[in-house]
């Protein structure tokens, strides 16, 4: 940076050459390496210079031919100039002083009694004041942005809760129609065991579905209140895979999705809660069946990788768009509501998966090459010593 660039650049706007010489003298008395003075005598040219913004401060004479320094001040502010503008006047007049202050002048100085020291001080104070103002403005902007972000997050959470309530009502209402129909059929078919047995099976399926939804809801509420307790024991992950596969096989059969199970031959010891880990893997498998078209495939595998044991669920299903993959584990998040409505779900399964993984000292990640390209979920759990 050159010396001139480091100096405070001041533009004197004054149509009187003598005044310019006087001001220049005062600037010579000031510290020469701190200030650089330019001069402009024409009102319109001065405004062009103001608009170009090449100066840090402006000294403006009150008398500018047919116009006044107040006109220039007002025009400069209208152009968006925020630099300090100090008005200079021959004789101090209270009304002009007041008008200048209201129009945003940084100071109002009487030329007759002006010394280099007083002028330098007025410039220095105005510039400092401006710097504090800028700093304050920056902080206000920063806080406003932070508040706006917090507000957006709250609005988003609120929206998701509203959507969740609608989904919940829908999901709880859904099984009630077949339940009522079954009861009606049974009443009309008393004595016909085959019809009654079919209706009972339907009742059982629908009630189980409702119980599952309500259990998930209770789990979410326990987790968010920090009330979920794990019953830890040493387990081999192969047992978890067996239990979760057994529980979800009917879903795969119904969805016509082929499930392949691959369990590494070495021990896969973890310390965990058998019920919760089965629930975790069950949710992932359930989703693989739910979000894969008939004829597709899913693979669940368990293996060791260094200090961790991995559970992996991969499918050839609808996949997850990259823009939502980061929020897929958030509670009440569903990628496609129309699809999920027909599939049945509350958007809390993956939230539970993540909470359970984290409570076990592990983590879960999701990946997908995109819509229609399948998904993969990997759960990492700390390996313990062999059982
Ligand atoms: P739910 O399945 O009840 O909607 P989840 O929390 O289990 O809720 O899943 C959240 C969302 O993540 C689902 O609505 C779905 O959009 C997406 N998702 C979960 N698993 C898969 C998967 N295997 N393939 C594609 N999308 C999935």
GROMACS .gro file of C-alpha atoms in nm, residues 235-245 261-270 274 278 281 301-303 309-311 387:
model
   31
  235UNK     CA    1  -2.385  -5.966   2.298
  236UNK     CA    2  -2.263  -6.099   1.966
  237UNK     CA    3  -2.404  -5.884   1.685
  238UNK     CA    4  -2.491  -6.202   1.495
  239UNK     CA    5  -2.769  -6.261   1.750
  240UNK     CA    6  -2.903  -5.911   1.690
  241UNK     CA    7  -2.903  -5.969   1.314
  242UNK     CA    8  -3.089  -6.299   1.360
  243UNK     CA    9  -3.353  -6.141   1.583
  244UNK     CA   10  -3.408  -5.836   1.363
  245UNK     CA   11  -3.422  -6.045   1.044
  261UNK     CA   12  -2.790  -6.182   0.525
  262UNK     CA   13  -2.410  -6.182   0.551
  263UNK     CA   14  -2.252  -6.237   0.891
  264UNK     CA   15  -1.873  -6.235   0.924
  265UNK     CA   16  -1.737  -6.562   1.069
  266UNK     CA   17  -1.536  -6.395   1.349
  267UNK     CA   18  -1.698  -6.296   1.683
  268UNK     CA   19  -1.872  -5.957   1.681
  269UNK     CA   20  -1.884  -5.870   2.050
  270UNK     CA   21  -2.049  -5.548   2.167
  274UNK     CA   22  -3.045  -5.654   2.314
  278UNK     CA   23  -3.275  -5.527   1.765
  281UNK     CA   24  -3.161  -5.288   1.309
  301UNK     CA   25  -2.434  -5.754   0.698
  302UNK     CA   26  -2.240  -5.758   1.024
  303UNK     CA   27  -1.862  -5.740   1.032
  309UNK     CA   28  -1.833  -5.370   1.476
  310UNK     CA   29  -2.041  -5.265   1.178
  311UNK     CA   30  -2.401  -5.329   1.089
  387UNK     CA   31  -1.755  -6.277   2.493
   0.00000   0.00000   0.00000
